[in-house]
CSV table of C-alpha atoms in Angstrom, one decimal:
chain,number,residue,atom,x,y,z
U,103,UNK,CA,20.6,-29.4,9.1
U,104,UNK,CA,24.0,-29.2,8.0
U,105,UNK,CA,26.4,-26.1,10.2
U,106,UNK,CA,26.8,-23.7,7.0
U,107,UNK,CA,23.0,-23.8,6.6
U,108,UNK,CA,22.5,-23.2,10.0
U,109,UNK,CA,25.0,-20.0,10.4
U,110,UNK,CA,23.3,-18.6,6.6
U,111,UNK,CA,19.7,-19.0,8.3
U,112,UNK,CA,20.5,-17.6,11.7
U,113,UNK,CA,22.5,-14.9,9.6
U,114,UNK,CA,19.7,-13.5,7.5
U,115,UNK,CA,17.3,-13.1,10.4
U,116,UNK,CA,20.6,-11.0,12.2
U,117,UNK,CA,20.4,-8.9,9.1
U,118,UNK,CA,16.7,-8.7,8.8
U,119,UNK,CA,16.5,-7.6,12.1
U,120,UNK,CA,18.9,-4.9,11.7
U,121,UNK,CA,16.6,-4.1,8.9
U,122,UNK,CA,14.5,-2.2,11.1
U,123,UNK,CA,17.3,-0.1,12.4
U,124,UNK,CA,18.1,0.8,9.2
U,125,UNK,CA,14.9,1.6,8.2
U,126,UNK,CA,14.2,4.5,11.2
U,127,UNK,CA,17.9,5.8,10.0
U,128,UNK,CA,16.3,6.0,5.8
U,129,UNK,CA,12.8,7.1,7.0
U,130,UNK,CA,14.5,10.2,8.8
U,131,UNK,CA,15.5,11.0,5.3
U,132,UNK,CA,13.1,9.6,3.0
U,133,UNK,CA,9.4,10.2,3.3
U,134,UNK,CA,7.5,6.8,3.9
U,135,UNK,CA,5.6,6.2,0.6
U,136,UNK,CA,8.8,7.8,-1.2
U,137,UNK,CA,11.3,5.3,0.4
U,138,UNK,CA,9.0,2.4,-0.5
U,139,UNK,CA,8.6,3.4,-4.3
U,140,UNK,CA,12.3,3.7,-4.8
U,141,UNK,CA,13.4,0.5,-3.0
U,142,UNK,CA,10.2,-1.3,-4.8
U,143,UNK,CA,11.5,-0.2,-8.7
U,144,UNK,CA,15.0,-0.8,-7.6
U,145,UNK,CA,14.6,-4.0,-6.7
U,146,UNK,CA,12.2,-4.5,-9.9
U,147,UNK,CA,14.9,-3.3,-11.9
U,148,UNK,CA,17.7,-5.2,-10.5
U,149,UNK,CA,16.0,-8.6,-10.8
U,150,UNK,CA,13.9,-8.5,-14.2
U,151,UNK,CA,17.2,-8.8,-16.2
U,152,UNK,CA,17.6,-12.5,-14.6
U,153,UNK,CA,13.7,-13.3,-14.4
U,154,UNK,CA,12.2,-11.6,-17.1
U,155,UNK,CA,8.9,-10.4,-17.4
U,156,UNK,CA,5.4,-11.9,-16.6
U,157,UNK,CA,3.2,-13.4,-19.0
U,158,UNK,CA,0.1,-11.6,-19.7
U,159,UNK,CA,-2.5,-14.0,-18.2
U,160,UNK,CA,-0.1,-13.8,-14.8
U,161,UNK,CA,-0.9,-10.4,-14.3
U,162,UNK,CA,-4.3,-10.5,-12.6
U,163,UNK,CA,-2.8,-12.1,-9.6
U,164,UNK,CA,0.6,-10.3,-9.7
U,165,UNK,CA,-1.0,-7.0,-9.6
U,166,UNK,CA,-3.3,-7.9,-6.6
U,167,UNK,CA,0.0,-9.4,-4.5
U,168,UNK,CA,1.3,-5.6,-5.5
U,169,UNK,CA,-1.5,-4.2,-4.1
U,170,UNK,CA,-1.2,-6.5,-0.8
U,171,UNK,CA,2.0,-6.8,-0.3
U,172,UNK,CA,4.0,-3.6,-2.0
U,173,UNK,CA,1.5,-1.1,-1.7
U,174,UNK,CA,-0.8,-1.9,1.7
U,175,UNK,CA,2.2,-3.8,3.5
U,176,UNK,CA,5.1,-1.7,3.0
U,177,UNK,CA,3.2,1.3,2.7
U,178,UNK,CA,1.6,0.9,6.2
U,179,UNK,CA,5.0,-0.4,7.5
U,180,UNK,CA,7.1,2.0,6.7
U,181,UNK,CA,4.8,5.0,7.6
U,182,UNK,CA,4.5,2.8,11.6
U,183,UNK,CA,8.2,2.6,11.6
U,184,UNK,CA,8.3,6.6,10.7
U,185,UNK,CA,6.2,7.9,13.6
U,186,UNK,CA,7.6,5.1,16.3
U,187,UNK,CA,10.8,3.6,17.8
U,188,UNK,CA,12.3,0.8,15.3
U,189,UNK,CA,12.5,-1.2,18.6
U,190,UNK,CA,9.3,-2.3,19.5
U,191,UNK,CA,8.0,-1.8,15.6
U,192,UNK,CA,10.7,-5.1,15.2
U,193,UNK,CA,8.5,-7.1,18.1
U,194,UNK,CA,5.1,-5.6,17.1
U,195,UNK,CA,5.3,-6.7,13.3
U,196,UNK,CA,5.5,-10.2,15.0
U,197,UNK,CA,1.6,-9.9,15.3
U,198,UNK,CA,1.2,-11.2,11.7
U,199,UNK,CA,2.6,-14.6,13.1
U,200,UNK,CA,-0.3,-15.2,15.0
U,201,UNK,CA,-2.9,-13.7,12.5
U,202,UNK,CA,-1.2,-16.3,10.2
U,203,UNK,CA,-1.9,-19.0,12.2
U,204,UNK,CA,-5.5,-17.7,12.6
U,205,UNK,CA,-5.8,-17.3,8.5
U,206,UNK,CA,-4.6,-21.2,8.3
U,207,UNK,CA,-7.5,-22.5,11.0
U,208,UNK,CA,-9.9,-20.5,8.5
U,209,UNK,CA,-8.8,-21.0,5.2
U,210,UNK,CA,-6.8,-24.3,5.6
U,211,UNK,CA,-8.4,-26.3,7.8
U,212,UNK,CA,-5.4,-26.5,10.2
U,213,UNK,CA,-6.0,-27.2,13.6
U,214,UNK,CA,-5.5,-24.7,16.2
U,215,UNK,CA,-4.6,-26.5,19.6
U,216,UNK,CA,-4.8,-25.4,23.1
U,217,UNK,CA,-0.9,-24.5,23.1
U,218,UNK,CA,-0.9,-22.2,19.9
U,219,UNK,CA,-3.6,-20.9,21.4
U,220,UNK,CA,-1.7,-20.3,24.4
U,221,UNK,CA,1.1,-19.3,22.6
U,222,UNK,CA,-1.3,-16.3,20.9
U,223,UNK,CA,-2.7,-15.2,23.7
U,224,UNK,CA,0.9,-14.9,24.7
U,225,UNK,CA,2.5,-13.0,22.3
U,226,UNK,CA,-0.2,-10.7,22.1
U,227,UNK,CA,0.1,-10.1,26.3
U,228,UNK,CA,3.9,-9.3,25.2
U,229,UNK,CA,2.5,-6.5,22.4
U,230,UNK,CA,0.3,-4.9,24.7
U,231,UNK,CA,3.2,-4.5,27.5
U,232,UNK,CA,5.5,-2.9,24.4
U,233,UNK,CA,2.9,-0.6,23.8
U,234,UNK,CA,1.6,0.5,26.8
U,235,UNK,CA,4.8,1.6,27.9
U,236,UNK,CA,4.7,5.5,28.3
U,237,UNK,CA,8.1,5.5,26.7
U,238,UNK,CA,6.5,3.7,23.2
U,239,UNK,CA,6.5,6.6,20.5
U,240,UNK,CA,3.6,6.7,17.7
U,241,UNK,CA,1.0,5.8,20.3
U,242,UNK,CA,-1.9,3.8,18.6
U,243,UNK,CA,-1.7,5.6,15.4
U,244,UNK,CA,1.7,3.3,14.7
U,245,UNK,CA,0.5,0.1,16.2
U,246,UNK,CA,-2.8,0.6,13.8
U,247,UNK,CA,-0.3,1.0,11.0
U,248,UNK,CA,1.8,-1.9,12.0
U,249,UNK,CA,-1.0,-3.9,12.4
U,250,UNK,CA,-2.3,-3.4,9.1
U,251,UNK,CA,0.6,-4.2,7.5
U,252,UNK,CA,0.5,-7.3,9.3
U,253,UNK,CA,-2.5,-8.3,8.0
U,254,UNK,CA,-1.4,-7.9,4.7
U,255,UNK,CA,1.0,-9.5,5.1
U,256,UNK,CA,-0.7,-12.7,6.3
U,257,UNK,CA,-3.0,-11.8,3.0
U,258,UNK,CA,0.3,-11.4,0.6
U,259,UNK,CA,1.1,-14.7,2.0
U,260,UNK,CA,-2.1,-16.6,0.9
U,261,UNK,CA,-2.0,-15.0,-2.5
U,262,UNK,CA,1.7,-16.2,-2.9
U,263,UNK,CA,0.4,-19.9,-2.5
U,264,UNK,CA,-1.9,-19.2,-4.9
U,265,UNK,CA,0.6,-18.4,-7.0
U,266,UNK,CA,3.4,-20.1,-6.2
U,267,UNK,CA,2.9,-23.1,-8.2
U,268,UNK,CA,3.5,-21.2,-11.5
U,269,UNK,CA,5.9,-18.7,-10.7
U,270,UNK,CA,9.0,-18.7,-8.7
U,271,UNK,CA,10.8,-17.1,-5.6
U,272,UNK,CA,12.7,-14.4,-7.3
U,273,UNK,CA,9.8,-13.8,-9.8
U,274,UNK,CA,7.7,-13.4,-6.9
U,275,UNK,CA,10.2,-10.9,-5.6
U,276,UNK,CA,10.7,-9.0,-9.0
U,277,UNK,CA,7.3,-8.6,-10.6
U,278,UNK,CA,5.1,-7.2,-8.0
U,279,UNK,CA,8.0,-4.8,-6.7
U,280,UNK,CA,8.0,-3.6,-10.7
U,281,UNK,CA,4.1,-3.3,-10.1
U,282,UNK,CA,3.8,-1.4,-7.6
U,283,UNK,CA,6.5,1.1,-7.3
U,284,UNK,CA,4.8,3.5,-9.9
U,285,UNK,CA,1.5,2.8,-8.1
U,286,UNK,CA,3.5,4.1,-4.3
U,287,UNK,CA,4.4,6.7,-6.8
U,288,UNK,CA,1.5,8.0,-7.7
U,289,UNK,CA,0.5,7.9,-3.7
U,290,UNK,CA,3.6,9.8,-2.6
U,291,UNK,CA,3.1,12.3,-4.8
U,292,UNK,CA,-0.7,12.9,-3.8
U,293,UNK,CA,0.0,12.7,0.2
U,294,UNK,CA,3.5,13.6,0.3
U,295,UNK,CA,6.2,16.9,-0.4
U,296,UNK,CA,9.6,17.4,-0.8
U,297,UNK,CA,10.5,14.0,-3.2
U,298,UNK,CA,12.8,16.0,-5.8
U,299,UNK,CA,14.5,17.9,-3.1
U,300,UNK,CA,15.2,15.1,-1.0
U,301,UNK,CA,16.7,13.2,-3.5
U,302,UNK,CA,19.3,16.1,-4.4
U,303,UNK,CA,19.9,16.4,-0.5
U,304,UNK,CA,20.0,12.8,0.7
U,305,UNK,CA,23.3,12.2,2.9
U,306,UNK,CA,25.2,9.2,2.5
U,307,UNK,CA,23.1,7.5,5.6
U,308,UNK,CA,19.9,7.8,3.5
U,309,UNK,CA,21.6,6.1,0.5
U,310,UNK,CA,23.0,3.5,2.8
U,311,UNK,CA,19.6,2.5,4.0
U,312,UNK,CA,18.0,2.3,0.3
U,313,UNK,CA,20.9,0.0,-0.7
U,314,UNK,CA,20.5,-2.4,1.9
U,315,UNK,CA,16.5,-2.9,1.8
U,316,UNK,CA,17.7,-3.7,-2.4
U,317,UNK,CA,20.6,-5.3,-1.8
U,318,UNK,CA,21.1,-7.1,1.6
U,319,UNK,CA,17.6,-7.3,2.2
U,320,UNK,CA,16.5,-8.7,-1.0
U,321,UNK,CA,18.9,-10.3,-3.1
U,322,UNK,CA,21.0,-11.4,-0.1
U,323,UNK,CA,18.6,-12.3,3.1
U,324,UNK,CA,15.9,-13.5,0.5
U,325,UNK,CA,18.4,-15.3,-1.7
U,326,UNK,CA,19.2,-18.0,1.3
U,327,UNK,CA,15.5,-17.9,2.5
U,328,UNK,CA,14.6,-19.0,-0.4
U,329,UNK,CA,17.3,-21.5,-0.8
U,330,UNK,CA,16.8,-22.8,2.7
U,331,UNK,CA,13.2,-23.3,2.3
U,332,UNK,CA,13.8,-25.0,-0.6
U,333,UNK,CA,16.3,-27.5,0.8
U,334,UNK,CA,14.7,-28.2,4.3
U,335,UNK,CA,11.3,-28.5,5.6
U,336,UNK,CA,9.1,-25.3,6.7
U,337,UNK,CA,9.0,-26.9,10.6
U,338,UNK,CA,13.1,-26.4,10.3
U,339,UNK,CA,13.2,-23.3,8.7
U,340,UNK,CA,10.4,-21.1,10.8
U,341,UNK,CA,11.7,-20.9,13.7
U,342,UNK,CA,14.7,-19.1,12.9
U,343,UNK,CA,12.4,-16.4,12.3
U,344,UNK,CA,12.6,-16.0,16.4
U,345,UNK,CA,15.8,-14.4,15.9
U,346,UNK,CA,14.8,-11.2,14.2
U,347,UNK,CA,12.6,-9.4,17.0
U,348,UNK,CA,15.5,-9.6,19.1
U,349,UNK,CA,18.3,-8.4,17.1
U,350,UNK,CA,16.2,-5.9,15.7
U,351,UNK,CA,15.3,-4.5,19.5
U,352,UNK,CA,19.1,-5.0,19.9
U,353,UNK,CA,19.9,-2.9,17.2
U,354,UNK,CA,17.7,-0.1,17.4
U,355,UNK,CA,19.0,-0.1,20.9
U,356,UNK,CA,22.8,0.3,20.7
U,357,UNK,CA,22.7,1.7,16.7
U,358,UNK,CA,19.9,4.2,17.4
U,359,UNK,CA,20.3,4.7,21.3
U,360,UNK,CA,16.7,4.0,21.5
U,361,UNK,CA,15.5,4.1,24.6
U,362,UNK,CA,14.8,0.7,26.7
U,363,UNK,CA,13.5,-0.3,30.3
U,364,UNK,CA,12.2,-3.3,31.2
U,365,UNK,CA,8.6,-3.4,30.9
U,366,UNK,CA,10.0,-3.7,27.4
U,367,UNK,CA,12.2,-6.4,27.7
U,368,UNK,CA,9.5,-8.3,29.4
U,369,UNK,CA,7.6,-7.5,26.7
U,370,UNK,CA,9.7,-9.2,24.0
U,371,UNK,CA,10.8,-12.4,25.8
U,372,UNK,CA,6.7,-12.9,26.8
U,373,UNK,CA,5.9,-12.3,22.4
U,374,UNK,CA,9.1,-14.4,21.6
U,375,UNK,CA,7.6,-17.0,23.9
U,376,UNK,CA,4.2,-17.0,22.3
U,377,UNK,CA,6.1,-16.9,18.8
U,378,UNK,CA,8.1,-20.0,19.5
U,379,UNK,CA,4.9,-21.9,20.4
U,380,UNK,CA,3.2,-21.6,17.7
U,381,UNK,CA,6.6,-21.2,15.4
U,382,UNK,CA,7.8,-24.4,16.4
U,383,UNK,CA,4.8,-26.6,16.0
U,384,UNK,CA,3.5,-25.3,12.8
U,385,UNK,CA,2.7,-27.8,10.3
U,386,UNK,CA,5.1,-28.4,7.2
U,387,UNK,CA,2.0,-28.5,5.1
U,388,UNK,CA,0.1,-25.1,5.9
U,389,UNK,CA,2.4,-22.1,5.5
U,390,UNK,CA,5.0,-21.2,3.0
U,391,UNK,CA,5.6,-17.1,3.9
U,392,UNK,CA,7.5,-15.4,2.0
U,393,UNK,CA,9.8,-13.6,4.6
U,394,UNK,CA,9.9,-12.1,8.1
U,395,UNK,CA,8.0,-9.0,6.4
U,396,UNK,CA,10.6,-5.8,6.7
């Protein structure tokens, strides 16, 4: 892998963990279903001008990755993130690397060994020390969340392959965001208050955090993923994905003064040590995801 490459990859999983700082600092602003409508038809909006639109027979599958992935995925997320520290939300979402794993054994045919086994059990041991820590906010209410978004994640991902032969990256980033921001709109406005006023009140912080879910993490942190999966093989590429836990813990930390102690940074180095076992010996030929997740 040539340096460049290297610094691009390792920088987009610095700014995607950052994400989840940024995130806490939108959500103390923006209510959860709210924040993910307006970042979904942004980013909708921004990208059909260079994509277009879908033909008609694509629309089936687009609508159900809308469903999975902007409506179940970031809905769930973003309400976890809300009620919890952005911290250990940025380990926790790390569960849907495992359950991926798991939904390639069953659906794929790959072969689960005794050390991605190991390095499950492993990184789930390192989720139950982040949460059982009597400083983790949310409780069980937010890892329930979390882990529902991780699972559809894992079940975003398998519909992407699906689709993946006839529609590209961006596509796949423009379409279902256009999809499913008026259906999170339709949701926020059954379960949630306050929209119109928060939009007239929002401070400069709250704005900030809507631009960079559409512009850094999108069009920039997806633009090189993208481009680096493209270039090099999915065993190169995954295990960058390592980096984002800890610079978003890092973050949250000395951006957000979140609390810390050390059951919880036991916690992270035991799940990034299950994560890099089964990161780093994943098949080229199983998994394609298409990000980190935030």
């Amino acid at each position: 892998m040539k340096p460049q490459h290297f610094l691009a990859l390792a920088f987009a999983q610095v700014l995607w963990g950052a994400n989840f700082a940024v995130l806490k600092l939108g959500l103390d602003t923006w209510p959860p279903f709210f924040f993910v409508a307006l970042r979904l038809g942004a980013v909708g909006l921004l990208l059909i001008p260079f994509v277009g639109l879908p033909k008609r027979s694509q629309l089936p599958g687009l609508l159900l990755l809308a469903l999975l992935l902007g409506v179940i995925h970031f809905g769930t997320l973003f309400t976890g993130i809300a009620i919890s520290d952005a911290a250990t939300s940025s380990i926790v979402i790390q569960i849907q690397v495992p359950l991926a794993a798991l939904s390639a054994a069953v659906f794929f045919g790959d072969r689960i060994g005794w050390r991605r086994w190991s390095g499950m059990a492993l990184s789930i041991l390192g989720i139950a020390l982040l949460v059982g820590r009597p400083a983790f906010q949310g409780g069980w209410a937010a890892v329930a969340l979390i882990l529902a978004a991780s699972v559809s994640w894992v079940a975003a991902n398998m519909q992407i392959k699906r689709l993946a032969g006839d529609i590209g990256g961006w596509q796949l980033n423009a379409w279902p965001a256009l999809l499913a921001a008026p259906m999170m709109l339709v949701l926020s406005a059954l379960t949630e208050q306050g929209q119109v006023e928060t939009l007239r009140n929002a401070t400069s912080a709250a704005w900030f955090a809507m631009a960079y879910q559409v512009v850094v993490t999108t069009a920039l942190c997806y633009g090189l993923w993208f481009a680096m999966m493209r270039r090099y093989p999915v065993t190169q590429v995954m295990p960058f994905t390592l980096l984002e836990p800890v610079f978003g813990a890092l973050t949250a930390v000395f951006l957000l003064d979140e609390p810390w102690d050390w059951q919880m940074v036991l916690g992270a180095l035991v799940t990034v040590s299950g994560l890099a076992i089964i990161v780093i010996r994943r098949p080229q030929s199983v998994e394609q995801p298409v990000g980190p997740g935030a």
